[in-house]
Every structure is written in structure tokens, then in C-alpha cells.
Tab-separated table of C-alpha atoms in Angstrom:
chain	number	residue	atom	x	y	z
A	1022	MET	CA	-60.024	19.161	51.627
A	1023	SER	CA	-58.468	15.965	53.457
A	1024	ILE	CA	-54.415	16.414	54.645
A	1025	LYS	CA	-54.102	12.909	52.849
A	1026	ALA	CA	-55.303	15.343	49.536
A	1027	ILE	CA	-52.886	18.142	50.018
A	1028	ALA	CA	-49.930	15.465	50.933
A	1029	ALA	CA	-51.575	14.035	47.383
A	1030	LYS	CA	-50.599	17.129	45.940
A	1031	LEU	CA	-47.461	17.724	47.520
A	1032	PHE	CA	-46.137	15.066	46.027
A	1033	ALA	CA	-47.109	14.965	43.070
A	1034	LYS	CA	-46.097	18.590	42.422
A	1035	LYS	CA	-42.499	17.113	43.602
A	1036	ILE	CA	-42.835	13.691	40.871
A	1037	VAL	CA	-44.185	15.601	38.143
A	1038	ARG	CA	-40.368	18.005	38.865
A	1039	LYS	CA	-38.403	15.072	38.367
A	1040	THR	CA	-40.797	13.300	35.320
A	1041	GLN	CA	-39.522	16.829	33.438
A	1042	GLU	CA	-35.937	16.728	33.639
A	1043	TRP	CA	-35.070	13.164	32.357
A	1044	ALA	CA	-38.178	14.120	29.488
A	1045	GLN	CA	-36.319	17.446	28.545
A	1046	ASN	CA	-33.252	15.372	27.835
A	1047	PRO	CA	-33.976	12.436	26.041
A	1048	VAL	CA	-31.270	10.720	24.417
A	1049	ALA	CA	-29.309	11.394	27.347
A	1050	THR	CA	-30.956	9.903	29.504
A	1051	GLN	CA	-32.069	6.436	26.856
A	1052	GLU	CA	-27.854	6.572	26.711
A	1053	ALA	CA	-26.994	6.466	30.750
A	1054	VAL	CA	-29.624	3.590	30.556
A	1055	PHE	CA	-28.577	1.790	28.010
A	1056	LYS	CA	-24.886	2.295	29.823
A	1057	LYS	CA	-25.931	0.620	33.025
A	1058	LEU	CA	-27.492	-1.924	31.659
A	1059	ILE	CA	-24.391	-3.134	29.392
A	1060	LYS	CA	-22.039	-2.586	33.066
A	1061	GLU	CA	-24.231	-4.288	35.412
A	1062	ALA	CA	-24.723	-7.609	32.957
A	1063	GLN	CA	-21.011	-7.912	31.510
A	1064	SER	CA	-20.612	-10.736	33.621
A	1065	THR	CA	-23.286	-12.402	33.439
A	1066	GLN	CA	-23.921	-15.844	30.686
A	1067	PHE	CA	-25.750	-13.704	28.391
A	1068	GLY	CA	-23.498	-11.057	28.713
A	1069	LYS	CA	-20.816	-13.157	27.585
A	1070	ASP	CA	-21.706	-15.050	24.936
A	1071	HIS	CA	-22.544	-11.635	23.461
A	1072	TYR	CA	-18.922	-10.259	24.380
A	1073	PHE	CA	-20.761	-6.971	26.869
A	1074	GLU	CA	-17.309	-5.811	27.782
A	1075	GLN	CA	-16.284	-5.037	24.285
A	1076	ILE	CA	-19.364	-3.079	23.444
A	1077	GLN	CA	-18.842	0.409	23.471
A	1078	SER	CA	-21.745	1.997	21.629
A	1079	TYR	CA	-25.107	0.825	20.026
A	1080	ALA	CA	-23.645	-0.097	16.776
A	1081	ASP	CA	-21.578	-2.627	18.784
A	1082	PHE	CA	-24.584	-3.570	20.378
A	1083	VAL	CA	-26.672	-4.142	17.038
A	1084	GLN	CA	-23.504	-5.301	15.757
A	1085	ASN	CA	-23.648	-8.649	18.767
A	1086	VAL	CA	-27.303	-8.885	19.497
A	1087	PRO	CA	-30.224	-10.397	17.982
A	1088	ILE	CA	-34.030	-9.161	18.157
A	1089	ARG	CA	-35.394	-11.866	20.026
A	1090	ASP	CA	-38.868	-12.931	20.521
A	1091	TYR	CA	-39.936	-15.419	23.936
A	1092	GLU	CA	-38.787	-18.436	22.198
A	1093	GLY	CA	-35.991	-17.168	21.303
A	1094	LEU	CA	-34.303	-16.088	24.423
A	1095	LYS	CA	-36.613	-19.262	26.275
A	1096	SER	CA	-32.583	-21.683	26.153
A	1097	TYR	CA	-31.418	-18.272	28.723
A	1098	VAL	CA	-34.743	-18.307	30.523
A	1099	ASP	CA	-35.163	-22.383	30.919
A	1100	ARG	CA	-31.314	-21.896	32.791
A	1101	VAL	CA	-33.227	-19.368	35.296
A	1102	VAL	CA	-36.238	-21.400	35.493
A	1103	ASN	CA	-34.276	-24.407	36.481
A	1104	GLY	CA	-32.507	-21.773	39.081
A	1105	GLU	CA	-29.301	-21.012	37.773
A	1106	GLU	CA	-28.065	-17.841	38.637
A	1107	ASN	CA	-26.426	-15.045	36.648
A	1108	VAL	CA	-28.251	-15.351	33.565
A	1109	LEU	CA	-29.947	-12.748	32.140
A	1110	TRP	CA	-29.453	-10.596	34.572
A	1111	LYS	CA	-27.521	-10.778	37.867
A	1112	GLY	CA	-27.648	-12.751	40.738
A	1113	LYS	CA	-31.386	-14.560	40.454
A	1114	PRO	CA	-35.580	-13.374	40.021
A	1115	LEU	CA	-37.745	-11.890	43.028
A	1116	TYR	CA	-40.494	-13.035	40.424
A	1117	PHE	CA	-41.393	-14.704	37.194
A	1118	ALA	CA	-44.945	-13.170	35.856
A	1119	LYS	CA	-46.649	-16.581	34.088
A	1120	THR	CA	-48.166	-15.726	31.101
A	1121	SER	CA	-49.512	-17.428	28.491
A	1122	GLY	CA	-47.362	-18.400	25.125
A	1123	THR	CA	-47.533	-19.119	21.827
A	1124	THR	CA	-45.420	-22.070	20.315
A	1125	SER	CA	-43.876	-21.880	23.803
A	1126	GLY	CA	-46.956	-22.691	25.873
A	1127	ALA	CA	-46.219	-20.978	29.053
A	1128	LYS	CA	-43.800	-17.812	29.320
A	1129	TYR	CA	-41.965	-16.994	32.244
A	1130	ILE	CA	-40.611	-13.396	32.507
A	1131	PRO	CA	-38.166	-12.789	35.125
A	1132	LEU	CA	-38.842	-9.295	37.256
A	1133	THR	CA	-35.771	-8.449	39.397
A	1134	LYS	CA	-35.103	-6.033	42.591
A	1135	GLU	CA	-34.419	-3.773	40.041
A	1136	SER	CA	-37.268	-4.436	37.463
A	1137	MET	CA	-40.388	-4.733	39.593
A	1138	PRO	CA	-40.023	-1.172	41.459
A	1139	THR	CA	-40.349	0.622	37.964
A	1140	HIS	CA	-43.712	-1.816	37.291
A	1141	ILE	CA	-45.000	0.158	41.281
A	1142	GLN	CA	-43.593	4.099	40.561
A	1143	ALA	CA	-45.153	3.824	36.961
A	1144	SER	CA	-48.558	3.473	38.321
A	1145	ARG	CA	-48.775	5.560	40.600
A	1146	ASN	CA	-46.790	8.335	39.007
A	1147	ALA	CA	-49.477	8.033	37.070
A	1148	ILE	CA	-51.339	9.453	39.134
A	1149	LEU	CA	-49.718	11.803	40.487
A	1150	HIS	CA	-49.359	13.631	37.224
A	1151	TYR	CA	-53.403	13.219	36.677
A	1152	ILE	CA	-53.625	14.679	40.461
A	1153	HIS	CA	-50.999	17.435	39.811
A	1154	GLU	CA	-52.430	18.636	36.121
A	1155	THR	CA	-56.407	18.415	37.434
A	1156	GLY	CA	-56.004	19.667	41.137
A	1157	ASN	CA	-58.053	16.773	42.074
A	1158	ALA	CA	-57.698	14.979	44.933
A	1159	ASP	CA	-60.969	14.078	46.617
A	1160	PHE	CA	-60.397	9.891	45.566
A	1161	VAL	CA	-57.552	9.447	47.159
A	1162	ASP	CA	-60.180	9.810	50.800
A	1163	GLY	CA	-62.327	7.466	49.165
A	1164	LYS	CA	-61.936	3.265	48.153
A	1165	MET	CA	-60.409	2.323	45.481
A	1166	ILE	CA	-61.191	-1.152	42.950
A	1167	PHE	CA	-57.774	-2.262	40.588
A	1168	LEU	CA	-59.536	-5.357	38.369
A	1169	GLN	CA	-56.954	-8.512	38.358
A	1170	GLY	CA	-55.354	-11.307	38.745
A	1171	SER	CA	-54.934	-13.463	41.735
A	1172	PRO	CA	-52.232	-12.722	44.645
A	1173	ILE	CA	-51.150	-16.544	45.713
A	1174	LEU	CA	-48.151	-17.286	44.153
A	1175	THR	CA	-45.959	-20.489	43.750
A	1176	GLU	CA	-42.638	-20.935	43.846
A	1177	LYS	CA	-40.566	-22.517	41.390
A	1178	ASN	CA	-36.347	-23.624	42.533
A	1179	GLY	CA	-36.530	-20.786	44.659
A	1180	ILE	CA	-38.335	-18.105	42.771
A	1181	LYS	CA	-42.332	-16.552	43.462
A	1182	LEU	CA	-44.148	-17.029	40.295
A	1183	GLY	CA	-47.621	-15.772	39.889
A	1184	ARG	CA	-49.563	-13.315	37.530
A	1185	LEU	CA	-47.551	-9.763	36.695
A	1186	SER	CA	-51.397	-8.009	38.726
A	1187	GLY	CA	-51.302	-10.930	40.925
A	1188	ILE	CA	-47.457	-9.505	41.879
A	1189	ALA	CA	-48.494	-6.508	41.966
A	1190	ALA	CA	-50.727	-6.592	44.725
A	1191	HIS	CA	-47.889	-7.570	46.981
A	1192	PHE	CA	-46.873	-3.955	46.076
A	1193	VAL	CA	-49.724	-1.844	47.402
A	1194	PRO	CA	-48.638	1.134	49.560
A	1195	GLY	CA	-49.862	0.838	53.286
A	1196	TYR	CA	-50.801	3.954	52.842
A	1197	LEU	CA	-53.602	2.836	49.637
A	1198	GLN	CA	-53.979	-0.496	51.808
A	1199	LYS	CA	-57.831	0.777	53.894
A	1200	ASN	CA	-58.303	2.517	50.495
A	1201	ARG	CA	-58.133	-0.415	48.905
A	1202	MET	CA	-60.636	-3.362	46.976
A	1203	PRO	CA	-61.674	-5.808	47.544
A	1204	SER	CA	-60.909	-7.805	50.220
A	1205	TRP	CA	-57.561	-10.535	50.732
A	1206	GLU	CA	-59.702	-12.804	50.317
A	1207	THR	CA	-62.436	-11.788	47.489
A	1208	ASN	CA	-59.141	-11.211	45.337
A	1209	CYS	CA	-57.421	-14.389	45.454
A	1210	ILE	CA	-61.259	-16.306	43.816
A	1211	GLU	CA	-59.843	-18.017	41.044
A	1212	ASP	CA	-63.624	-18.211	38.716
A	1213	TRP	CA	-63.698	-14.801	37.142
A	1214	GLU	CA	-67.268	-14.912	36.602
A	1215	THR	CA	-67.598	-15.613	40.832
A	1216	LYS	CA	-64.872	-13.787	41.694
A	1217	VAL	CA	-66.371	-10.685	40.160
A	1218	ASN	CA	-69.785	-11.529	41.810
A	1219	ALA	CA	-68.137	-11.622	44.689
A	1220	ILE	CA	-66.807	-7.762	44.216
A	1221	VAL	CA	-70.219	-6.717	43.415
A	1222	GLU	CA	-71.454	-8.513	46.706
A	1223	GLU	CA	-68.622	-6.567	48.629
A	1224	THR	CA	-68.645	-3.184	46.763
A	1225	VAL	CA	-72.226	-2.105	46.097
A	1226	LYS	CA	-72.214	0.038	49.557
A	1227	GLU	CA	-68.941	1.494	49.269
A	1228	ASP	CA	-67.625	4.896	48.270
A	1229	MET	CA	-65.887	3.921	45.054
A	1230	ARG	CA	-64.025	6.964	43.545
A	1231	VAL	CA	-60.991	5.352	41.393
A	1232	ILE	CA	-61.944	2.217	39.116
A	1233	SER	CA	-58.799	0.248	37.570
A	1234	GLY	CA	-58.797	-2.921	34.640
A	1235	ILE	CA	-58.668	-3.879	31.422
A	1236	PRO	CA	-62.077	-2.392	30.284
A	1237	SER	CA	-63.426	-5.135	28.761
A	1238	TRP	CA	-64.041	-7.168	32.324
A	1239	VAL	CA	-63.808	-3.447	33.838
A	1240	GLN	CA	-67.279	-4.015	31.730
A	1241	MET	CA	-68.362	-7.094	33.359
A	1242	TYR	CA	-67.806	-5.287	36.544
A	1243	PHE	CA	-70.015	-2.532	35.950
A	1244	GLU	CA	-73.135	-4.850	34.238
A	1245	LYS	CA	-73.437	-7.059	37.343
A	1246	LEU	CA	-73.417	-4.148	39.737
A	1247	GLN	CA	-76.638	-2.405	37.594
A	1248	GLN	CA	-78.205	-5.789	38.088
A	1249	LYS	CA	-77.634	-5.451	41.561
A	1250	GLY	CA	-78.466	-1.947	42.139
A	1251	GLN	CA	-81.218	-1.420	39.589
A	1252	LYS	CA	-78.862	1.966	39.034
A	1253	PRO	CA	-76.433	3.588	36.620
A	1254	VAL	CA	-73.253	2.415	38.260
A	1255	GLY	CA	-72.177	6.454	38.330
A	1256	GLU	CA	-75.682	6.848	41.211
A	1257	LEU	CA	-74.475	3.865	42.826
A	1258	PHE	CA	-70.972	5.534	43.158
A	1259	LYS	CA	-71.403	8.921	43.161
A	1260	ASN	CA	-67.753	10.136	44.281
A	1261	PHE	CA	-66.513	7.287	40.945
A	1262	ASN	CA	-64.559	10.681	38.681
A	1263	LEU	CA	-61.879	8.164	37.416
A	1264	PHE	CA	-61.168	5.681	35.404
A	1265	ILE	CA	-57.520	3.795	34.655
A	1266	TYR	CA	-57.481	1.093	32.294
A	1267	GLY	CA	-54.572	-0.332	30.013
A	1268	GLY	CA	-53.751	-2.843	27.698
A	1269	VAL	CA	-56.302	-2.179	25.607
A	1270	ASN	CA	-57.861	0.904	23.289
A	1271	PHE	CA	-60.884	2.236	25.518
A	1272	GLU	CA	-62.279	4.844	22.877
A	1273	PRO	CA	-65.015	1.617	21.344
A	1274	TYR	CA	-65.740	1.426	25.155
A	1275	ARG	CA	-66.415	4.633	25.956
A	1276	ALA	CA	-69.843	4.850	24.617
A	1277	LYS	CA	-71.169	1.462	26.379
A	1278	PHE	CA	-69.566	2.710	29.456
A	1279	GLU	CA	-70.679	6.149	29.569
A	1280	ASN	CA	-74.013	4.294	29.188
A	1281	LEU	CA	-73.525	2.253	31.706
A	1282	ILE	CA	-72.425	5.304	34.347
A	1283	GLY	CA	-74.405	7.545	33.151
A	1284	ARG	CA	-72.115	10.272	32.575
A	1285	LYS	CA	-68.690	11.112	31.475
A	1286	VAL	CA	-65.462	10.345	34.004
A	1287	ASP	CA	-61.417	10.753	33.224
A	1288	SER	CA	-59.300	8.096	32.583
A	1289	ILE	CA	-55.691	7.479	32.391
A	1290	GLU	CA	-54.661	5.341	29.701
A	1291	LEU	CA	-51.752	2.681	30.739
A	1292	PHE	CA	-48.965	0.805	28.927
A	1293	PRO	CA	-47.663	-2.065	30.994
A	1294	ALA	CA	-46.832	-5.918	30.660
A	1295	SER	CA	-44.984	-8.388	32.388
A	1296	GLU	CA	-41.361	-7.340	29.877
A	1297	GLY	CA	-42.346	-3.935	31.484
A	1298	PHE	CA	-43.815	-0.812	32.870
A	1299	PHE	CA	-43.396	1.324	29.242
A	1300	ALA	CA	-45.746	4.579	29.333
A	1301	TYR	CA	-48.326	6.059	30.766
A	1302	GLN	CA	-51.025	8.798	30.406
A	1303	ASP	CA	-49.130	12.175	31.605
A	1304	SER	CA	-51.170	14.662	30.633
A	1305	GLN	CA	-55.226	15.072	30.186
A	1306	LYS	CA	-55.081	17.091	27.245
A	1307	GLU	CA	-52.182	15.700	25.481
A	1308	LYS	CA	-52.880	12.832	22.993
A	1309	GLY	CA	-50.154	9.797	23.963
A	1310	MET	CA	-48.667	8.523	27.346
A	1311	LEU	CA	-45.024	8.847	27.436
A	1312	LEU	CA	-42.986	7.130	27.023
A	1313	LEU	CA	-40.584	5.982	30.079
A	1314	LEU	CA	-37.570	7.084	29.518
A	1315	ASN	CA	-35.874	6.557	32.632
A	1316	SER	CA	-36.648	3.641	34.262
A	1317	GLY	CA	-34.181	0.534	33.372
A	1318	ILE	CA	-35.809	0.028	29.290
A	1319	PHE	CA	-33.773	1.068	26.345
A	1320	TYR	CA	-36.052	1.235	23.543
A	1321	GLU	CA	-35.323	0.061	20.099
A	1322	PHE	CA	-38.026	0.131	17.043
A	1323	ILE	CA	-38.261	-1.166	13.694
A	1324	LYS	CA	-40.750	0.480	11.619
A	1325	SER	CA	-43.731	-2.895	10.970
A	1326	GLU	CA	-42.817	-2.478	7.059
A	1327	ASP	CA	-39.790	-3.727	7.185
A	1328	PHE	CA	-40.041	-5.882	10.764
A	1329	PHE	CA	-40.136	-9.689	8.395
A	1330	THR	CA	-37.485	-8.086	6.018
A	1331	GLU	CA	-33.821	-9.195	6.378
A	1332	ASN	CA	-32.057	-7.135	9.041
A	1333	PRO	CA	-34.039	-4.439	9.780
A	1334	LYS	CA	-32.611	-1.427	10.413
A	1335	ARG	CA	-32.860	-0.488	14.024
A	1336	TYR	CA	-33.992	2.955	15.398
A	1337	THR	CA	-33.224	4.201	19.000
A	1338	ILE	CA	-34.962	6.867	20.463
A	1339	GLY	CA	-33.244	10.628	19.053
A	1340	GLU	CA	-34.316	8.286	14.906
A	1341	VAL	CA	-38.521	8.048	15.747
A	1342	GLU	CA	-41.040	9.216	13.435
A	1343	LEU	CA	-44.156	11.393	14.694
A	1344	GLY	CA	-47.035	9.159	12.994
A	1345	VAL	CA	-44.564	5.611	11.818
A	1346	ASN	CA	-45.831	1.909	12.809
A	1347	TYR	CA	-42.813	0.862	15.110
A	1348	VAL	CA	-42.371	-2.548	16.347
A	1349	LEU	CA	-41.044	-2.349	19.952
A	1350	ILE	CA	-38.257	-3.542	20.916
A	1351	ILE	CA	-36.736	-3.504	24.585
A	1352	SER	CA	-33.876	-4.455	26.727
A	1353	THR	CA	-33.998	-4.367	29.833
A	1354	ASN	CA	-32.247	-4.796	33.860
A	1355	ALA	CA	-34.807	-7.707	33.463
A	1356	GLY	CA	-33.110	-9.586	31.457
A	1357	LEU	CA	-33.950	-8.811	28.654
A	1358	TRP	CA	-32.709	-7.858	25.128
A	1359	GLY	CA	-32.696	-6.811	21.820
A	1360	TYR	CA	-36.583	-8.256	23.142
A	1361	ASN	CA	-39.450	-8.264	20.510
A	1362	ILE	CA	-42.526	-7.866	22.805
A	1363	GLY	CA	-44.775	-7.991	20.118
A	1364	ASP	CA	-46.484	-4.752	20.220
A	1365	THR	CA	-46.480	-1.939	17.757
A	1366	VAL	CA	-46.323	1.718	18.889
A	1367	GLN	CA	-46.618	5.140	17.124
A	1368	PHE	CA	-45.280	8.627	18.237
A	1369	THR	CA	-47.697	11.767	18.615
A	1370	SER	CA	-45.809	13.709	20.230
A	1371	LEU	CA	-41.888	14.174	20.042
A	1372	LYS	CA	-41.113	16.325	22.992
A	1373	PRO	CA	-41.657	14.680	24.665
A	1374	TYR	CA	-41.567	11.567	23.375
A	1375	ARG	CA	-46.137	10.342	23.137
A	1376	VAL	CA	-46.611	7.218	22.263
A	1377	ILE	CA	-49.534	5.212	21.515
A	1378	VAL	CA	-49.862	1.288	21.486
A	1379	SER	CA	-51.361	0.846	17.403
A	1380	GLY	CA	-51.501	-2.794	17.516
A	1381	ARG	CA	-49.454	-6.347	17.740
A	1382	ILE	CA	-46.850	-7.150	14.930
A	1383	LYS	CA	-49.233	-10.572	14.683
A	1384	HIS	CA	-52.349	-9.079	14.947
A	1385	TYR	CA	-52.957	-8.069	11.418
A	1386	ILE	CA	-54.738	-9.075	8.185
A	1387	SER	CA	-53.012	-9.214	5.610
A	1388	ALA	CA	-54.278	-12.256	3.459
A	1389	PHE	CA	-53.814	-9.983	0.154
A	1390	GLY	CA	-51.334	-7.641	1.139
A	1391	GLU	CA	-53.880	-4.963	2.638
A	1392	HIS	CA	-51.323	-5.193	6.193
A	1393	VAL	CA	-54.004	-3.828	8.741
A	1394	ILE	CA	-52.927	-3.080	11.520
A	1395	GLY	CA	-55.427	-3.282	15.388
A	1396	LYS	CA	-55.513	0.750	15.163
A	1397	GLU	CA	-56.937	1.025	11.528
A	1398	VAL	CA	-60.120	-0.964	12.480
A	1399	GLU	CA	-60.388	0.282	16.031
A	1400	SER	CA	-60.689	4.179	14.107
A	1401	ALA	CA	-62.829	2.569	11.514
A	1402	LEU	CA	-65.416	1.840	13.858
A	1403	GLN	CA	-64.954	4.643	16.169
A	1404	GLU	CA	-65.742	6.707	13.424
A	1405	ALA	CA	-68.608	4.438	12.013
A	1406	ILE	CA	-70.357	4.782	15.576
A	1407	GLN	CA	-69.869	8.239	16.020
A	1408	GLY	CA	-73.047	10.720	16.460
A	1409	THR	CA	-75.329	7.427	16.975
A	1410	ASN	CA	-76.822	5.706	19.474
A	1411	ILE	CA	-75.480	2.248	18.297
A	1412	ARG	CA	-73.199	1.191	21.292
A	1413	ILE	CA	-70.441	-2.000	20.846
A	1414	ASN	CA	-70.175	-4.312	23.315
A	1415	GLU	CA	-66.636	-6.289	21.203
A	1416	PHE	CA	-65.284	-7.320	18.504
A	1417	THR	CA	-62.563	-9.133	15.904
A	1418	VAL	CA	-61.940	-9.252	12.474
A	1419	ALA	CA	-61.064	-11.811	9.812
A	1420	PRO	CA	-60.394	-12.446	6.421
A	1421	GLN	CA	-62.585	-15.040	4.723
A	1422	ILE	CA	-60.541	-16.022	2.216
A	1423	THR	CA	-62.405	-18.418	0.309
A	1424	PRO	CA	-66.279	-17.835	0.966
A	1425	LYS	CA	-69.082	-19.575	-1.026
A	1426	GLU	CA	-70.137	-16.966	-2.985
A	1427	GLY	CA	-68.558	-13.856	-4.148
A	1428	LEU	CA	-65.131	-11.977	-4.044
A	1429	PRO	CA	-63.621	-12.197	-0.324
A	1430	TYR	CA	-63.998	-9.686	2.387
A	1431	HIS	CA	-63.106	-8.395	6.292
A	1432	GLU	CA	-65.788	-10.153	8.460
A	1433	TRP	CA	-66.111	-8.246	11.197
A	1434	PHE	CA	-67.353	-10.112	15.087
A	1435	ILE	CA	-69.553	-7.020	16.734
A	1436	GLU	CA	-71.462	-8.060	19.198
A	1437	PHE	CA	-73.340	-5.284	20.012
A	1438	GLU	CA	-74.777	-3.560	22.905
A	1439	ASN	CA	-77.471	-1.201	20.799
A	1440	GLU	CA	-77.205	-2.569	16.667
A	1441	PRO	CA	-77.190	-0.139	14.077
A	1442	LYS	CA	-80.844	1.072	12.539
A	1443	ASP	CA	-79.500	0.299	8.844
A	1444	GLU	CA	-76.798	-2.364	9.155
A	1445	VAL	CA	-75.724	-2.148	5.325
A	1446	ALA	CA	-75.172	1.568	6.240
A	1447	PHE	CA	-73.509	0.814	8.805
A	1448	ALA	CA	-70.527	-1.527	7.140
A	1449	GLU	CA	-71.220	0.825	4.784
A	1450	ALA	CA	-69.754	3.690	6.946
A	1451	ILE	CA	-67.216	0.565	8.289
A	1452	ASP	CA	-65.379	0.293	4.752
A	1453	GLN	CA	-65.232	3.652	4.046
A	1454	ALA	CA	-63.558	4.829	6.970
A	1455	MET	CA	-60.863	1.760	6.198
A	1456	ARG	CA	-60.269	3.031	3.489
A	1457	LYS	CA	-59.197	6.487	4.165
A	1458	GLN	CA	-56.856	4.931	6.813
A	1459	ASN	CA	-54.984	1.921	4.801
A	1460	ILE	CA	-54.171	2.902	0.665
A	1461	TYR	CA	-53.678	-1.207	0.337
A	1462	TYR	CA	-56.895	-2.108	1.836
A	1463	ASP	CA	-58.005	0.735	-0.887
A	1464	ASP	CA	-56.451	-0.353	-3.739
A	1465	LEU	CA	-57.929	-4.087	-2.976
A	1466	ILE	CA	-61.778	-2.959	-3.011
A	1467	VAL	CA	-61.190	0.171	-5.808
A	1468	GLY	CA	-59.496	-3.350	-7.997
A	1469	ASN	CA	-62.266	-6.186	-7.442
A	1470	VAL	CA	-60.230	-8.143	-5.031
A	1471	LEU	CA	-62.410	-7.680	-2.213
A	1472	ARG	CA	-65.732	-6.569	-1.214
A	1473	LYS	CA	-66.986	-4.363	1.192
A	1474	VAL	CA	-66.811	-5.502	4.937
A	1475	VAL	CA	-69.092	-7.764	5.739
A	1476	ILE	CA	-71.063	-7.892	9.349
A	1477	THR	CA	-71.756	-11.128	11.772
A	1478	LYS	CA	-73.800	-10.417	14.498
A	1479	VAL	CA	-72.327	-12.351	18.102
A	1480	ALA	CA	-75.208	-12.622	20.815
A	1481	LYS	CA	-74.832	-11.003	24.112
A	1482	ASN	CA	-71.659	-12.373	25.799
A	1483	GLY	CA	-70.434	-14.377	23.140
A	1484	PHE	CA	-66.746	-12.825	23.573
A	1485	GLN	CA	-67.007	-13.922	27.306
A	1486	ASP	CA	-67.765	-17.452	25.721
A	1487	TYR	CA	-65.379	-17.736	23.668
A	1488	MET	CA	-62.237	-16.595	25.788
A	1489	LYS	CA	-64.366	-18.921	28.724
A	1490	SER	CA	-63.750	-21.834	26.369
A	1491	ILE	CA	-59.992	-21.174	26.110
A	1492	GLY	CA	-59.075	-20.846	29.397
A	1493	LYS	CA	-59.301	-16.670	29.401
A	1494	LEU	CA	-62.032	-15.178	30.819
A	1495	GLY	CA	-60.614	-12.238	32.730
A	1496	GLY	CA	-57.439	-10.979	34.631
A	1497	GLN	CA	-55.300	-9.353	32.322
A	1498	ASN	CA	-56.758	-11.905	29.252
A	1499	LYS	CA	-57.598	-9.379	26.120
A	1500	ILE	CA	-59.434	-10.401	23.068
A	1501	PRO	CA	-57.706	-9.852	19.772
A	1502	ARG	CA	-58.740	-6.877	17.439
A	1503	LEU	CA	-57.875	-8.706	14.645
A	1504	SER	CA	-56.107	-12.284	13.050
A	1505	ASN	CA	-54.870	-13.325	9.875
A	1506	ASP	CA	-56.859	-16.235	10.244
A	1507	ARG	CA	-60.248	-17.853	11.647
A	1508	LYS	CA	-59.350	-19.612	13.975
A	1509	ILE	CA	-61.512	-16.568	16.717
A	1510	ALA	CA	-64.519	-16.909	13.828
A	1511	ALA	CA	-64.536	-20.610	13.648
A	1512	PHE	CA	-65.248	-20.531	17.243
A	1513	PHE	CA	-68.454	-18.832	16.527
A	1514	GLU	CA	-69.146	-20.196	12.531
A	1515	ASN	CA	-69.694	-23.210	14.851
A	1516	LYS	CA	-72.246	-21.423	17.278
A	1517	ASN	CA	-74.322	-20.779	14.919
């Protein structure tokens, strides 16, 4: 074992011990974060407008600060973007992470000198927890690749601007610089397909040991590697044993990945966003990701079933329950207050607090009151392919409210790698799994309001073509697992 690997193990032990200190005192940890946030922001414009100097308790905060999404906070963000200081947080942000918005066009998410380090530390600590638990540290001596957005930054009123993953590229620790790939020049390529081809050329003969990125885009990288090397990825990279991912559930991709790699590899799940780094997988043995309660983020939770009602109850960490679908609300040291990031989570453990991402509050199907969420369609698909040779590249689900004949239905658009021998039986398996998970969906089937799942096959690379058509190929962009309209469905219908 190298000196570098030994040092990594010692450092991992220290970080795990520190993590356990706050994880074992979750309520007190969050109370301390809350008090610090309110105190630090009292003199900001937002703090003055919402009477932070009068806030003595969480109940006061709920009274003074409503739940908002980006559009609700936009008037404040615009002032920050225009160069004004002390608006949402003291001073000016270090960066803006630019993301695509919904009704507001581009979104500018502030990253401050207090918040930016938490993104870097969380990524590091996820790997250190893996080292501590497994004892595997040899990968630190090989090459690592992080498939991410371009690190080229622009400037807006003195504040640097770019994609979060591109900004993070400027914070890679010195001890990883020699190990890290691709090269800076390749990482700066904007066109995703050109970039992946260049990455393949740079890495195909390297000793790659850690690969990280959103599964759909890493899959594209693996496919091109396999074409180039004419071998499974696991033979090209004999020491590759750790895949790090975030953004989407890996389970629908797992069978395809194992086929491309030629063997199983360990994986670490992360829960990062421009608004904050919320959780990471701290154990290979436990389900869920450790919620980061000591990272300058105060969390609130609203039951998703109540979210669209007037004045839904807001819960703190000490009040949550296992298995309930919650909308995640954050207040942060980047100046986001009572902010709905759009993700829903469920707790898998309360000692310590671990979560899974169950979907997006805006990504659901409830055309008939069924309120199907992302976790349910992913789990149903996983159950249906279990024990079969079926492999899937991508999928999405949309309601068909006005079919040409028969009852309405949920239409599953699936790009197969290996198709089912019996498509009818496969659709039936998905439908049965959905009915077990969602009683409202089951009631609609039983009551003859809906007919069973209908599968529509998508041509090879069809989802890549869709993402390219909307200018979101590669990077941190993800295919919505489901939607309550047929905007994505219309693209595939027009292809047929």
C-alpha cells in the first residue's frame, strides 16, 4: 500500500469521527445552524424585510418567511445579479451557478465564500467514508475522471458565472490534480458529443480507477469506450472499481452498466445541487444517503400530499417520519430562504438521518388524481426487469388522456438495449408493480378509469436526440422520469 493510500485511510478515520459527532446530535446541530444563519443575515435586505432581528424561534421564522421557489425569490436575486451587496447574504457571492429555469428563463443561484467549501468537502467526505468502511484506498494511486460541464467562467457585474460542475473544477485539491482527468483543454469543450469523443481518446489507455458523473452520460462514455477498445470497460480499465454518481436513481441503469463494464463495481451516490450539497452515501451496507445537517443548510420538510394546499405544515428534522414523501425546503448560507428546490425525499433511517430522492414535486403524473412519483415508476421498472435479460437505456412516462380508442392510460416510452421477448407480459409486470405501490393508481385500474400500462419503444439514441433538440445534451442535464403533460411524448410521436 502506498504512502498516499495510508494517508487517505488515516484522514478518512478522522473525518468519519467528526461526522459522527454531529450526526449523533441532529436536532441540536440543526438548531445551531438555524441560529447562525439568522444572526449572520440580520443586516441583509432580506433579513430586514423579514424582521430577522425579531426572530427568536423557529415558529417566528415560519411566521416571517414564506415558502418560495426561484420565481418567488427572483426580485432579490435580480438585485444581486445587478451587483448590489448585502441583499440575500452579506457582501456579494463568489459565483453564480447558472442553470436553466422554468418560467423565469435562466436561473442564477448564488454561491458564497461560506457555501462553496461545503460542496467540495461533501464530495471529499463521501469518498473518505467509503475508504473508512471498505478499507479500499488503492484507487488514490490511479486516474480519476469526473464527467462535468465546462470550467470556463464568464463574469456578470464582477461575479463569476458558470455551471456548478464547472465551478467545482476550479476547487480540485492539489493532491488530486495529477490523478484527475480529462485535461483542462478537453474539459473546456462545449459540445457534449465532441467532448466525450475527446475524453475517450485521452482515457482509453489510462489506469482509470474512479469514474464519476450522471449515469446517462457516463453510459454514453462507456459505449464509446467499448466501441474504441473493442472490449468491456472493465477489461480496458482493469483497476476500475468505484463509480460515483448523482442526480438520478442508478438502479434503472445498473444492469446496462454491469454489461458494459463486464462486472460489478462499487458505487457511491451523491445528492448535490446548485443550491447546496445535501447528502451522500456514507455506507455500502445501509440504504439511503446521510443528510448533511452541519453544512450551513437549515432543512424544512412539507408532506408532498399537502404541498399545494394553503399554508401546509412545515416540519423540522426532529419531526420527520420514515417512508413519508416530503418536499425539501432549505435556508442556506448562500442566501436562499424558505426555498423549495423542487426535489422530494423519503427518510430511510432516523438514526442517523438518511434519505433517498423520491422525485420532483413538479415531475409527477396526476391526470386522474393518482399522483404517481418518480420513485414509483423507477421501482416498478426495476421490479419488472428483475431476473430477466431485459436492459434499458432510458425511459420516461406520460399520461395519455385522449386516446384514439379505449380508456386513457399511462404511456411508457422506453429505449431498450435488450427488448423483452414478451412485451405484453413485461407491460403487465410494470402495471402490477405500479398497482402495489400506488393505491390511487390501483383504484383507477380497478374502477375502469384507466387501462393498463402501454409501452412505446424509442429508437436507439432517441433520448439523446431529444435532449439535443432542447439544447440539454450532456453535463448535469437529466431526462425527467415522468411528467403530467405530453411535451416529451410529442417529440417521440413526431419521430414516428
